[in-house]
């Protein structure tokens, strides 16, 4: 496959070497906070079904995570 070598190396490191688990929060202690900022920008309103109260849209999602620099996976 054609892939960005840095992205491929990061994927290999996280998934295969460190047995990454998406259910584990990236903090040393459970009492530490993990700040995640979300931004949502509505780009298109595709459909509104008033009877069933369903709105179909296209959006841009921006996610920003703030990690403690002492976390072992961050270098």
C-alpha positions as a Python dict, from the first residue, in 0.01 Angstrom:
ca = {
    (1, 'X'): (0, 0, 0),
    (2, 'X'): (100, 358, -53),
    (3, 'X'): (107, 532, 283),
    (4, 'X'): (280, 817, 456),
    (5, 'X'): (585, 650, 619),
    (6, 'X'): (546, 848, 943),
    (7, 'X'): (178, 757, 974),
    (8, 'X'): (258, 392, 902),
    (9, 'X'): (533, 388, 1165),
    (10, 'X'): (304, 548, 1425),
    (11, 'X'): (28, 298, 1346),
    (12, 'X'): (269, 5, 1378),
    (13, 'X'): (405, 140, 1708),
    (14, 'X'): (64, 200, 1863),
    (15, 'X'): (-126, -103, 1739),
    (16, 'X'): (136, -376, 1723),
    (17, 'X'): (419, -284, 1959),
    (18, 'X'): (230, -122, 2249),
    (19, 'X'): (-99, -314, 2211),
    (20, 'X'): (-298, 11, 2193),
    (21, 'X'): (-644, -3, 2348),
    (22, 'X'): (-882, 281, 2254),
    (23, 'X'): (-1077, 229, 2578),
    (24, 'X'): (-781, 332, 2796),
    (25, 'X'): (-742, 704, 2871),
    (26, 'X'): (-390, 840, 2801),
    (27, 'X'): (-312, 949, 3158),
    (28, 'X'): (-76, 811, 3424),
    (29, 'X'): (-333, 828, 3704),
    (30, 'X'): (-711, 789, 3680),
    (31, 'X'): (-760, 1110, 3877),
    (32, 'X'): (-585, 1318, 3606),
    (33, 'X'): (-806, 1503, 3363),
    (34, 'X'): (-792, 1463, 2987),
    (35, 'X'): (-918, 1772, 2808),
    (36, 'X'): (-1081, 1721, 2469),
    (37, 'X'): (-1217, 2015, 2270),
    (38, 'X'): (-1472, 1952, 1997),
    (39, 'X'): (-1580, 2187, 1725),
    (40, 'X'): (-1865, 2113, 1488),
    (41, 'X'): (-1933, 2316, 1175),
    (42, 'X'): (-2252, 2255, 982),
    (43, 'X'): (-2166, 2256, 611),
    (44, 'X'): (-2487, 2124, 455),
    (45, 'X'): (-2844, 2062, 559),
    (46, 'X'): (-2944, 1771, 337),
    (47, 'X'): (-3288, 1676, 461),
    (48, 'X'): (-3539, 1743, 738),
    (49, 'X'): (-3797, 1477, 825),
    (50, 'X'): (-4031, 1669, 1055),
    (51, 'X'): (-4261, 1375, 1122),
    (52, 'X'): (-3979, 1151, 1254),
    (53, 'X'): (-3771, 1445, 1382),
    (54, 'X'): (-3463, 1345, 1183),
    (55, 'X'): (-3224, 1595, 1030),
    (56, 'X'): (-2960, 1476, 782),
    (57, 'X'): (-2649, 1694, 757),
    (58, 'X'): (-2288, 1712, 649),
    (59, 'X'): (-2051, 1856, 909),
    (60, 'X'): (-1682, 1924, 972),
    (61, 'X'): (-1561, 1790, 1305),
    (62, 'X'): (-1252, 1935, 1474),
    (63, 'X'): (-1100, 1748, 1769),
    (64, 'X'): (-816, 1879, 1985),
    (65, 'X'): (-672, 1677, 2271),
    (66, 'X'): (-446, 1815, 2539),
    (67, 'X'): (-208, 1556, 2682),
    (68, 'X'): (18, 1567, 2985),
    (69, 'X'): (372, 1573, 2846),
    (70, 'X'): (473, 1313, 3104),
    (71, 'X'): (255, 1050, 2936),
    (72, 'X'): (485, 776, 2809),
    (73, 'X'): (362, 766, 2446),
    (74, 'X'): (436, 1133, 2384),
    (75, 'X'): (789, 1222, 2288),
}
